[in-house]
Amino acid sequence: MTGSASAAGSPLTIGRLRLRNRFVAAPMERNYCQIDGTVTDRYVEYLVRRARGGAALVFTEASYVRADGRGRLRQMGVDDDARIPGIARLAIAVRAAGALLGVELNHGGRTAQAAVNGYQPVAPSPVPCGPAGGEMPRELAAEEVYDLVEAYGQAARRCREAGVDVISLHGAHGYLVHQFLSPAFNLRTDEFADPVRFLNLVVEAVRKQAGHDLAVGLRLSAHEGFDGGLTAERTFELISRARLDLLDFLDVSAGCYEAGQWIVQPGEWERGLLAPHAERYRTLGLPVGVAGRISTPATAEAIVAGGKADFVSLARTLHADPDFPRRALANEPYRPCIACNSCIDQLGTGEPIPCSVNPEAGLEYLGMPSAPAVKASLLVIGAGPAGLETARRLAEHGHRVQVLERGHQVGGQFALASRLRAFPEYHGILQWCAAELTRLGVPVRTGILVTEEELARYAPDAVVLATGGTGHRPEIPGIRLPHVIDIRDWLALGQDTPGSCVVWGADREGVAVADHLAAHGSHVLLIGPQPSLAPGVGRRAKMLTVSRLTGNASVRILLESTILAIEPDRLLIRTDGREKWLPASGPLLVSHGVTPRTDLLAACQARRPPLGVYAVGDAGGSGGSIHRCFLSAEEAARSIAEALSS
C-alpha cells in the first residue's frame, strides 16, 4: 500500500480543514497532565511524536469542561482560562509537526467521583455508576443543565483562543452527553426527558463559540452494549435528530462503563468490528470516522476504500507505534499493538500510563539516546521477547550483535502464551522483533545450548542474559508425581486437551490456560490462594476471560484455597479454613510464578566482558510481564550505551 495508491493516504476535508490522510490519533487518556489539568511537557511531546508519525489529526484525551466532570486525577482540563496557554503551546507544537490538533470536550457526569475531583457527581438522574465507584449522583435541576451547556460553550471558546483546529464533543462511552441520550440513565420527566435536548443545546453552544473556522464533530457510541441500554437502531434514530447542520463530522465508537469491553475491545474480537455501524452514519451526509480494533494497515485501508468510513480513529495502535500511519502508507514494518489493554487498566492508578510493547510511550519528553560513536560486539543469550528486543535496540545503534537460543524457535514463554484463546495478538510482536533482527542483519542461532564451554568461544564486549525463568513448585507431598507439571512446561509439550484437569494457581497464566482448556471441552478445577481471579490483571484485560470461567458449568473455581498434598487421583486442599480430600483426574498444572533462570550468570560474569553482564526479562525478575520484559531491554541497551561513553 503506497500513499499515492491508497484510500487511507488520500486527503479529506472536514469543515474548512484539510486532513493530509485518513489516519486520526483518537482521544486516549494517559495521566500525563498536572493534577489541575494543565498540559505538561510530557503531554506535548507525546502528541507531537504522533503528529511526526504521520497522523493527520491528533486529538487530546477527553478533556473536562468543568471541575466536577473530571474523571481522572491527571486528566486534561479546559475548564478555566488558565489552561489556554498550555493548550496553545500544544496546538503550535502539533501543527509544527505536520498535523492538526483536536480537543475532545467532556463531562463525566455519573462516572465522575468525589474521591477524584472533590465533588458529588451530577447526572440526568440519580443512577450510580458501579464500574466507576458507585457513588450516588445528584440529579441536575433544569437550570443547572443550562449552566453545563454554558460550560461546554466556554470550553469551546478557550479552544478557539488557544488555536485549536478541531473540537469533538464526547457523546459516547457513558459520559454526560451519552447519559442524557440513554434510557437507562435519563429518567427525567421535564424538557430534558427528550434524549437529544441536551446534546443539541451543547452543539449549538459549542458552534457559537467555536465559529466556523474550527471543525466541530461528535463522537458517539453506536450502541451501549448492555440490556436496557441504547441499541444500534435507537442510537441512529437519536443522532438523526441532532443538529447535524452545525457539525462537520461524526466519529463512531461503542459501549459505556457498564459494557467497557465495547469501549476498548479485547484482542479476541474482530478487527474493524464497528465499521458496519459507521457505514450507516455516512447516509447522514457528514464525513464519518470509526474506531475499534483498527490495528493493521490492511484493516484501515479496507474500511476507507470499502466506503465504511471516511477516516479511522486509532488510539492503542499509535500508543504502540506512533509511526504507524507513515509506515502503513510506505508499506514498512510497524510495531504492533497486542491488545493486552494494560494501558487502559492502569488509568485508575493516576500514574502515567506506559505501553507493554513500547517503552518510549510517555517518555518522549526525555529524548531518545543517540547512537554511540564507538561500536561494540554483544552477545544475547535467549530469544524470548526481552532478548529479541535488546538485540534489536543494540543493532539499531550499529553494534555487532549475535543471539543464541537453546530452543528451535524464538519467542520463549511468550510464544506459548500466544497460543491461548485470550491472547491472539501476542504473536505479532514476536514476529515483528524477529523480522527486525533479519532486517538489521542480526544472526539468531537456534538449537544452541549455551554452556561454559560454548560461552568460551565468544569474546563479546557485553553479554545480555535473556534465559527466562523456570516455574516455581511448592514443596508438598506428591509434587513430583508424573501428572504434576508446570503450566509452561505443559504448554511447551503441545499435548491434546485433556478431558479433565486441575489448574493450581489462579494468577494471570493459570486463568488464561483454564479458560483456554475449558473452551476446548476440558472439565477444569481451578484452585488458587488469590481472593479473586488473576488479581494482578486489570479489569478490562480479563473481562471476557473471567466472565467465561465463572459462567461455565464445566469449570469449578476454589479461591483462597491451597493444595496441601497430591495423590494420583485426589487432592488434599484447605479451603474456608477446613481441610478435605477432593477427587481429581487428569494433569495437575502448576502456575505459581517463575524463578529467574540464572545458572549461566556466574559463568558470564567470570568472562569479565568490559561493558558488563545484563540480565533482562524473566532472567532479570520480570515475572512474566511483557511490559517489564521490554522495559528491561530498554534499560539494558541504555546502560550499555552509557558504559561505552564513560
XYZ file of C-alpha atoms in Angstrom:
646
model
C 0.000 0.000 0.000
C 1.573 3.294 -1.057
C 0.416 6.784 -0.212
C -0.451 7.625 -3.816
C -2.442 4.448 -4.404
C -4.199 4.011 -1.078
C -7.541 5.363 0.021
C -6.157 5.770 3.555
C -3.432 8.037 2.207
C -5.759 10.420 0.390
C -6.667 13.864 1.804
C -10.022 14.535 3.446
C -11.921 17.760 4.010
C -13.843 18.281 7.247
C -15.486 21.664 7.560
C -12.963 24.160 6.225
C -9.983 21.996 7.120
C -7.973 19.547 5.057
C -6.535 16.372 6.574
C -3.395 15.108 4.841
C -4.582 11.491 5.129
C -7.281 9.411 6.810
C -5.374 8.468 9.985
C -6.578 10.222 13.157
C -4.968 9.878 16.583
C -8.077 9.266 18.669
C -8.719 10.698 22.146
C -6.939 8.496 24.696
C -6.467 9.245 28.384
C -2.877 8.980 29.591
C -2.393 10.573 33.063
C 0.243 12.889 31.593
C -1.171 16.260 32.790
C -0.695 18.009 36.092
C -3.195 17.330 38.866
C -5.038 20.561 37.987
C -5.455 19.509 34.343
C -2.675 21.681 32.901
C -0.724 20.384 29.920
C 2.853 19.227 30.638
C 5.989 18.755 28.549
C 5.297 15.009 28.683
C 1.848 15.593 27.171
C 3.107 17.920 24.434
C 5.927 15.650 23.321
C 3.696 12.582 23.338
C 1.202 14.190 20.936
C 3.953 15.768 18.833
C 5.501 12.331 18.375
C 2.161 11.027 16.991
C 1.987 14.017 14.653
C 5.506 13.324 13.380
C 4.479 9.738 12.859
C 2.055 10.753 10.142
C -1.363 11.163 11.769
C -3.343 13.902 10.038
C -5.313 14.966 13.118
C -4.150 14.420 16.693
C -6.710 14.591 19.490
C -6.132 15.255 23.135
C -7.851 12.958 25.565
C -11.409 13.549 26.755
C -10.924 16.916 28.466
C -13.264 18.071 31.205
C -15.253 21.268 30.709
C -15.968 21.786 34.407
C -14.154 20.660 37.539
C -16.952 18.361 38.728
C -16.713 16.488 35.419
C -13.122 15.369 35.934
C -12.877 11.582 35.993
C -9.107 11.039 36.362
C -6.519 12.585 38.656
C -4.338 13.831 35.788
C -6.960 14.343 33.119
C -6.587 17.337 30.812
C -8.844 20.278 31.626
C -10.448 23.014 29.519
C -12.411 24.308 32.490
C -10.518 27.512 33.173
C -8.823 30.268 31.168
C -5.591 29.335 32.954
C -5.477 26.237 30.715
C -5.322 28.313 27.498
C -1.533 28.875 27.353
C -0.804 25.162 27.714
C -3.307 24.200 25.038
C -1.910 26.933 22.768
C 1.587 25.504 23.205
C 0.204 22.113 22.319
C -1.532 23.437 19.189
C 1.598 25.206 17.941
C 3.797 22.142 18.526
C 1.429 19.663 16.892
C 0.925 21.860 13.829
C 4.686 22.345 13.508
C 4.948 18.555 13.348
C 2.522 18.437 10.409
C -0.824 17.574 11.977
C -3.939 19.399 13.125
C -4.829 19.492 16.819
C -8.211 18.411 18.113
C -9.630 18.669 21.633
C -12.419 16.413 22.858
C -14.814 18.155 25.265
C -16.300 16.053 28.020
C -18.023 15.937 31.394
C -18.020 12.686 33.329
C -21.483 13.044 34.835
C -22.305 9.927 36.854
C -18.898 8.386 36.045
C -17.032 11.160 37.905
C -16.427 10.520 41.593
C -15.797 12.758 44.614
C -12.685 10.764 45.503
C -11.117 12.080 42.290
C -12.407 15.647 41.952
C -13.890 16.550 45.330
C -17.462 16.988 44.058
C -20.525 14.796 44.318
C -21.210 13.566 40.785
C -24.097 15.108 38.893
C -26.206 13.380 36.276
C -29.520 13.476 34.413
C -30.957 11.119 37.044
C -29.688 9.574 40.305
C -28.342 6.336 38.840
C -24.911 5.373 40.250
C -22.118 4.002 38.085
C -20.817 0.813 39.679
C -17.758 0.347 37.473
C -16.576 3.895 38.300
C -17.019 3.529 42.050
C -20.763 3.506 42.620
C -21.227 6.929 44.207
C -24.809 8.170 44.016
C -25.020 11.178 41.669
C -27.186 14.184 42.330
C -29.896 14.845 39.750
C -29.320 18.105 37.907
C -32.008 20.766 38.158
C -33.060 22.208 34.809
C -31.225 25.482 35.396
C -28.080 23.515 36.256
C -28.309 21.699 32.946
C -28.250 25.081 31.204
C -25.187 26.007 33.287
C -23.459 22.900 31.952
C -24.373 23.842 28.392
C -22.626 27.156 29.027
C -19.585 25.291 30.400
C -19.269 23.395 27.111
C -19.548 26.667 25.211
C -16.865 28.353 27.309
C -14.566 25.358 26.852
C -15.011 25.742 23.085
C -14.102 29.430 23.398
C -10.899 28.508 25.207
C -10.050 26.029 22.448
C -10.610 28.692 19.795
C -8.461 31.223 21.651
C -5.730 28.607 22.064
C -5.597 27.983 18.316
C -7.130 24.504 18.303
C -8.209 23.265 14.859
C -10.916 20.710 15.715
C -13.371 20.213 18.572
C -15.057 16.879 19.197
C -17.996 16.568 21.600
C -17.789 13.369 23.605
C -21.237 11.861 23.237
C -20.063 8.284 23.738
C -18.824 5.823 26.366
C -21.390 6.632 29.037
C -20.331 10.188 29.835
C -22.718 13.076 30.436
C -23.989 13.704 26.889
C -24.423 9.976 26.430
C -26.243 9.720 29.771
C -28.896 12.150 28.570
C -29.333 10.027 25.439
C -29.647 6.719 27.298
C -32.964 5.310 28.582
C -31.018 3.537 31.329
C -29.648 6.750 32.825
C -32.079 9.503 31.796
C -35.268 9.001 33.793
C -36.370 12.638 33.680
C -39.874 13.969 33.036
C -39.042 17.602 32.243
C -37.825 19.077 28.944
C -34.597 17.036 29.226
C -36.558 13.808 29.085
C -36.158 14.363 25.345
C -32.903 12.406 24.821
C -31.432 14.822 22.262
C -32.355 18.078 24.003
C -29.105 18.388 25.959
C -26.969 17.233 23.028
C -28.460 19.820 20.702
C -28.040 22.645 23.199
C -24.400 21.669 23.642
C -23.838 21.516 19.874
C -25.375 24.973 19.471
C -23.315 26.480 22.304
C -20.070 24.964 21.058
C -20.622 26.016 17.450
C -21.463 29.565 18.548
C -18.212 29.883 20.479
C -16.043 27.914 18.036
C -17.102 29.852 14.975
C -16.881 28.310 11.529
C -13.107 28.182 11.063
C -12.890 25.315 13.540
C -14.282 21.929 12.636
C -16.778 20.607 15.189
C -17.783 16.968 15.411
C -19.485 14.427 17.641
C -18.135 11.165 18.976
C -20.897 8.642 19.584
C -21.358 5.077 20.734
C -23.126 3.046 18.056
C -24.739 1.113 20.917
C -24.291 0.885 24.666
C -23.668 -2.841 24.751
C -25.895 -3.999 27.618
C -29.531 -4.955 28.090
C -31.651 -1.891 28.752
C -29.192 0.487 27.123
C -29.275 2.125 23.725
C -29.450 -0.260 20.793
C -27.852 0.479 17.445
C -31.272 1.234 15.947
C -32.290 3.647 18.664
C -28.928 5.404 18.674
C -29.146 6.030 14.949
C -32.648 7.460 15.351
C -31.460 9.862 18.043
C -28.365 11.033 16.188
C -30.516 11.626 13.112
C -32.385 14.206 15.236
C -29.214 16.009 16.306
C -28.182 19.428 14.959
C -26.166 17.830 12.175
C -26.270 21.117 10.271
C -23.908 22.529 12.899
C -21.498 19.576 12.804
C -18.645 18.788 10.422
C -18.089 15.085 11.184
C -19.180 12.100 13.253
C -16.839 9.610 14.902
C -18.280 6.182 15.732
C -17.220 4.125 18.742
C -19.295 1.909 21.069
C -20.016 0.949 24.657
C -20.275 2.590 28.063
C -18.913 1.854 31.537
C -21.450 -0.940 32.038
C -20.071 -2.598 28.888
C -16.450 -1.492 28.956
C -15.374 -4.241 26.596
C -17.041 -2.251 23.818
C -15.102 0.931 24.616
C -11.677 -0.733 24.467
C -12.169 -4.037 22.726
C -10.286 -7.219 23.638
C -7.819 -8.749 21.226
C -10.099 -11.722 20.662
C -12.610 -9.580 18.790
C -12.609 -8.966 15.067
C -10.517 -6.102 13.743
C -12.552 -3.165 12.496
C -15.707 -4.612 14.041
C -17.505 -1.249 14.244
C -17.093 -0.396 10.560
C -20.588 -1.638 9.569
C -22.091 0.737 12.138
C -20.046 3.639 10.809
C -21.149 2.961 7.235
C -24.750 3.555 8.224
C -23.948 7.008 9.595
C -22.461 8.074 6.270
C -26.051 8.306 4.993
C -26.483 11.368 7.217
C -24.246 13.365 4.882
C -21.217 14.082 7.099
C -17.695 12.636 6.993
C -17.615 9.694 9.382
C -14.759 8.194 11.350
C -14.643 4.875 13.132
C -12.658 3.334 15.980
C -12.396 -0.239 17.251
C -9.553 -2.715 16.719
C -8.058 -0.948 13.687
C -4.572 -2.250 14.296
C -3.277 -3.182 10.837
C -2.815 -1.180 7.615
C -4.990 -3.695 5.785
C -7.884 -3.099 8.174
C -7.611 0.677 7.831
C -7.407 0.508 4.042
C -10.338 -1.891 3.759
C -12.522 0.422 5.853
C -11.751 3.582 3.887
C -11.520 2.013 0.427
C -14.667 0.000 1.077
C -16.684 3.098 1.915
C -17.331 2.058 5.509
C -15.891 5.298 6.913
C -14.014 8.387 5.782
C -11.267 8.183 8.400
C -10.027 5.770 11.062
C -9.527 6.706 14.715
C -6.518 4.980 16.262
C -5.597 5.010 19.953
C -3.768 1.890 21.188
C -2.286 1.356 17.728
C -0.459 4.705 17.897
C 0.400 4.209 21.563
C 2.357 1.131 20.478
C 3.846 2.717 17.357
C 3.496 6.462 16.740
C 4.887 5.941 13.227
C 2.076 3.578 12.243
C 0.436 5.981 9.712
C 3.703 6.774 7.966
C 4.790 3.158 7.947
C 1.397 1.932 6.782
C 1.444 4.293 3.812
C 5.040 3.371 2.967
C 4.366 -0.358 3.373
C 7.017 -0.588 6.088
C 7.013 -2.872 9.150
C 5.419 -1.399 12.284
C 5.450 -2.305 15.963
C 2.043 -3.933 16.569
C -0.311 -3.337 19.463
C -1.039 -6.683 21.123
C -4.410 -5.552 22.576
C -3.366 -6.509 26.110
C -5.307 -3.478 27.463
C -2.704 -2.868 30.131
C -2.717 0.820 29.196
C -6.411 1.370 29.856
C -6.327 -0.679 33.057
C -3.564 1.464 34.544
C -5.509 4.710 34.222
C -7.040 4.291 37.662
C -3.619 4.356 39.331
C -3.130 8.036 38.492
C 0.352 7.206 37.236
C 1.455 7.931 33.639
C 0.363 5.009 31.508
C 3.019 3.005 29.682
C 2.729 0.602 26.757
C 3.552 -3.062 27.156
C 5.491 -3.228 23.885
C 6.715 0.372 23.536
C 8.872 1.513 26.469
C 9.186 5.019 24.975
C 5.433 5.717 25.211
C 5.033 8.685 27.546
C 8.778 9.240 27.828
C 9.235 11.140 24.568
C 9.919 14.331 26.524
C 13.141 12.808 27.888
C 14.590 12.454 24.404
C 15.964 9.282 22.898
C 19.639 8.336 23.368
C 21.792 8.942 20.311
C 23.815 6.131 18.776
C 27.290 5.992 20.346
C 30.276 6.690 18.126
C 32.063 3.600 19.415
C 30.566 0.290 18.332
C 30.723 -2.886 20.391
C 30.258 -6.618 19.963
C 27.418 -8.026 22.024
C 26.133 -11.499 22.793
C 22.486 -12.054 23.690
C 21.664 -15.432 25.215
C 17.983 -16.219 24.821
C 15.476 -15.246 22.131
C 12.375 -14.531 24.134
C 10.818 -11.068 23.819
C 13.385 -9.454 26.141
C 16.335 -10.958 24.293
C 14.924 -10.114 20.869
C 14.116 -6.519 21.858
C 17.519 -5.970 23.475
C 19.232 -7.280 20.366
C 17.095 -5.053 18.149
C 17.860 -1.937 20.151
C 21.577 -2.620 20.179
C 21.670 -3.390 16.465
C 19.730 -0.196 15.696
C 22.696 1.680 17.184
C 25.103 -0.114 14.913
C 26.520 -2.630 17.378
C 27.525 -6.116 16.259
C 25.029 -8.456 17.897
C 24.602 -12.220 17.985
C 21.668 -14.077 19.528
C 21.825 -17.666 20.790
C 18.670 -19.602 21.647
C 18.542 -23.102 23.078
C 15.105 -23.822 21.616
C 14.332 -24.412 17.972
C 12.194 -21.304 17.624
C 12.210 -17.797 19.056
C 9.692 -16.328 21.453
C 10.261 -18.212 24.678
C 7.322 -18.492 27.067
C 5.599 -15.563 25.386
C 5.284 -17.697 22.258
C 3.489 -20.281 24.380
C 1.085 -17.640 25.705
C 0.307 -16.519 22.153
C -1.330 -19.896 21.505
C -4.022 -19.251 24.089
C -7.526 -18.111 23.299
C -7.218 -14.874 25.277
C -4.023 -13.682 23.565
C -4.469 -13.979 19.792
C -2.479 -10.813 19.035
C 0.592 -11.709 21.090
C 2.345 -13.460 18.228
C 2.512 -10.190 16.297
C 5.135 -8.571 18.492
C 7.362 -11.651 18.295
C 7.087 -11.713 14.519
C 7.966 -8.036 14.378
C 11.001 -8.445 16.639
C 12.283 -11.384 14.612
C 11.712 -9.556 11.322
C 13.537 -6.506 12.649
C 16.580 -8.627 13.505
C 16.555 -10.043 9.990
C 16.362 -6.516 8.557
C 19.250 -5.420 10.760
C 21.362 -8.432 9.829
C 21.495 -9.888 13.336
C 22.220 -13.626 13.300
C 19.874 -15.648 15.517
C 21.145 -19.196 16.075
C 18.576 -21.612 17.482
C 19.152 -25.034 18.984
C 22.259 -23.785 20.807
C 22.609 -24.847 24.427
C 24.967 -22.313 25.928
C 27.334 -23.936 28.400
C 30.553 -22.600 29.890
C 32.394 -24.312 27.051
C 30.155 -22.737 24.410
C 30.485 -19.363 26.090
C 34.286 -19.586 25.879
C 34.027 -19.466 22.091
C 32.931 -15.831 22.231
C 34.674 -12.663 23.334
C 31.895 -10.050 23.391
C 32.158 -6.600 24.931
C 28.908 -7.260 26.803
C 26.652 -10.221 27.491
C 22.881 -9.995 27.803
C 21.334 -12.895 29.708
C 17.769 -13.441 28.497
C 17.374 -17.062 29.513
C 13.892 -16.694 31.000
C 12.680 -18.427 34.113
C 11.510 -21.748 35.495
C 8.171 -22.427 37.110
C 8.074 -22.425 40.894
C 6.727 -25.565 42.569
C 5.697 -25.512 46.238
C 7.259 -28.367 48.148
C 4.300 -30.506 49.224
C 3.741 -34.277 49.276
C 3.161 -35.587 45.767
C 4.588 -32.586 43.893
C 6.958 -34.916 41.965
C 4.239 -37.247 40.699
C 4.349 -37.649 36.899
C 0.977 -35.996 36.275
C 2.095 -32.805 38.072
C 3.726 -30.356 35.670
C 4.426 -26.655 35.497
C 1.860 -24.889 33.346
C 4.510 -23.523 30.962
C 6.138 -26.908 30.520
C 2.746 -28.407 29.725
C 2.088 -25.770 27.075
C 5.518 -26.427 25.556
C 4.665 -30.125 25.150
C 1.714 -29.213 22.926
C -0.432 -32.100 24.121
C -4.088 -32.629 23.303
C -6.728 -31.079 25.536
C -7.386 -33.448 28.475
C -10.912 -34.483 29.367
C -10.341 -33.012 32.799
C -7.539 -31.269 34.615
C -6.594 -29.215 37.656
C -5.017 -25.778 37.388
C -3.303 -24.822 40.626
C -2.816 -21.073 40.679
C -5.443 -18.504 39.734
C -2.868 -15.980 38.514
C -2.703 -14.484 35.012
C -1.252 -17.607 33.419
C -3.422 -20.069 35.317
C -6.631 -18.228 34.492
C -5.717 -17.909 30.798
C -4.896 -21.608 30.481
C -8.023 -22.653 32.392
C -10.120 -20.524 30.049
C -8.413 -21.993 27.000
C -8.854 -25.590 28.151
C -12.492 -25.065 29.143
C -13.194 -23.549 25.727
C -11.849 -26.711 24.134
C -14.036 -29.034 26.194
C -11.987 -29.790 29.281
C -13.550 -30.036 32.742
C -11.384 -27.729 34.847
C -10.861 -27.463 38.576
C -9.185 -24.088 39.190
C -7.641 -23.684 42.647
C -5.828 -20.594 43.837
C -4.802 -18.795 47.016
C -5.831 -15.495 45.460
C -9.028 -13.739 46.633
C -10.117 -13.207 43.018
C -9.245 -14.488 39.585
C -5.984 -13.029 38.239
C -5.861 -10.166 40.774
C -2.700 -8.790 39.172
C -4.507 -8.241 35.864
C -6.617 -5.168 35.154
C -10.395 -5.362 34.924
C -10.691 -4.832 31.193
C -7.799 -7.109 30.313
C -9.547 -10.053 31.973
C -13.185 -9.085 31.477
C -14.048 -11.758 28.915
C -11.909 -14.483 30.477
C -13.339 -14.131 33.972
C -16.944 -13.986 32.774
C -16.447 -17.125 30.696
C -14.881 -19.072 33.552
C -17.449 -18.077 36.150
C -20.291 -18.818 33.751
C -19.053 -22.222 32.573
C -20.679 -25.245 34.246
C -17.601 -27.324 33.350
C -15.355 -25.102 35.482
C -15.167 -25.312 39.266
C -13.344 -22.463 40.996
C -11.934 -22.603 44.527
C -10.340 -19.319 45.586
C -8.489 -18.542 48.806
C -7.658 -22.230 48.754
C -4.462 -24.200 48.519
C -3.328 -27.750 47.881
C -1.651 -29.496 50.817
C -0.949 -32.904 49.269
C -1.279 -34.599 45.884
C -2.121 -38.202 45.113
C -2.697 -39.755 41.669
C -6.475 -39.366 41.776
C -7.200 -36.909 44.588
C -6.032 -33.709 46.313
C -5.931 -32.599 49.917
C -6.968 -28.957 49.936
C -7.551 -26.284 52.534
C -10.482 -24.014 51.768
C -12.695 -21.951 54.053
C -10.338 -22.873 56.878
C -11.069 -26.593 56.514
C -9.140 -29.476 55.010
C -10.739 -32.029 52.733
C -9.895 -34.512 50.008
C -11.229 -33.870 46.508
C -11.268 -36.329 43.630
C -9.117 -35.054 40.767
C -8.228 -36.588 37.423
C -6.043 -35.577 34.546
C -2.896 -33.452 34.663
C -2.279 -31.022 37.500
C -0.882 -27.817 36.030
C 1.045 -25.675 38.484
C 1.027 -21.885 37.990
C 2.956 -20.291 40.830
C 5.102 -17.761 39.013
C 8.611 -18.010 37.632
C 12.036 -18.069 39.204
C 14.787 -16.370 37.167
C 16.982 -18.852 35.313
C 20.439 -17.527 36.094
C 22.601 -20.663 36.045
C 24.815 -19.007 33.407
C 25.163 -15.721 35.267
C 28.318 -16.631 37.192
C 29.948 -18.058 34.071
C 29.142 -14.900 32.108
C 30.492 -12.685 34.862
C 33.624 -14.794 35.080
C 34.373 -13.917 31.451
C 34.597 -10.252 32.587
C 33.210 -8.606 29.440
C 34.387 -4.961 29.538
C 30.885 -3.488 29.217
C 29.305 -5.852 31.719
C 26.641 -8.563 32.014
C 22.955 -7.707 31.972
C 20.015 -9.932 32.919
C 16.757 -8.999 31.163
C 13.205 -10.315 31.032
C 12.321 -13.165 33.359
C 16.024 -13.832 33.913
C 16.147 -10.352 35.417
C 12.985 -10.764 37.501
C 10.282 -9.548 35.100
C 7.920 -12.186 36.457
C 6.304 -12.971 33.117
C 5.278 -9.357 32.432
C 5.726 -8.410 28.773
C 5.923 -4.742 29.758
C 8.756 -5.393 32.200
C 10.474 -7.534 29.547
C 10.539 -4.655 27.080
C 11.403 -2.158 29.792
C 14.363 -4.251 30.914
C 15.536 -4.479 27.295
C 15.436 -0.689 27.003
C 17.284 -0.293 30.303
C 20.000 -2.757 29.286
C 20.544 -1.045 25.934
C 20.718 2.346 27.640
C 23.176 1.046 30.265
C 25.458 -0.382 27.585
C 25.409 2.957 25.743
C 26.309 4.756 28.977
C 29.116 2.278 29.673
C 30.515 2.919 26.195
C 30.541 6.662 26.703
C 32.113 6.562 30.167
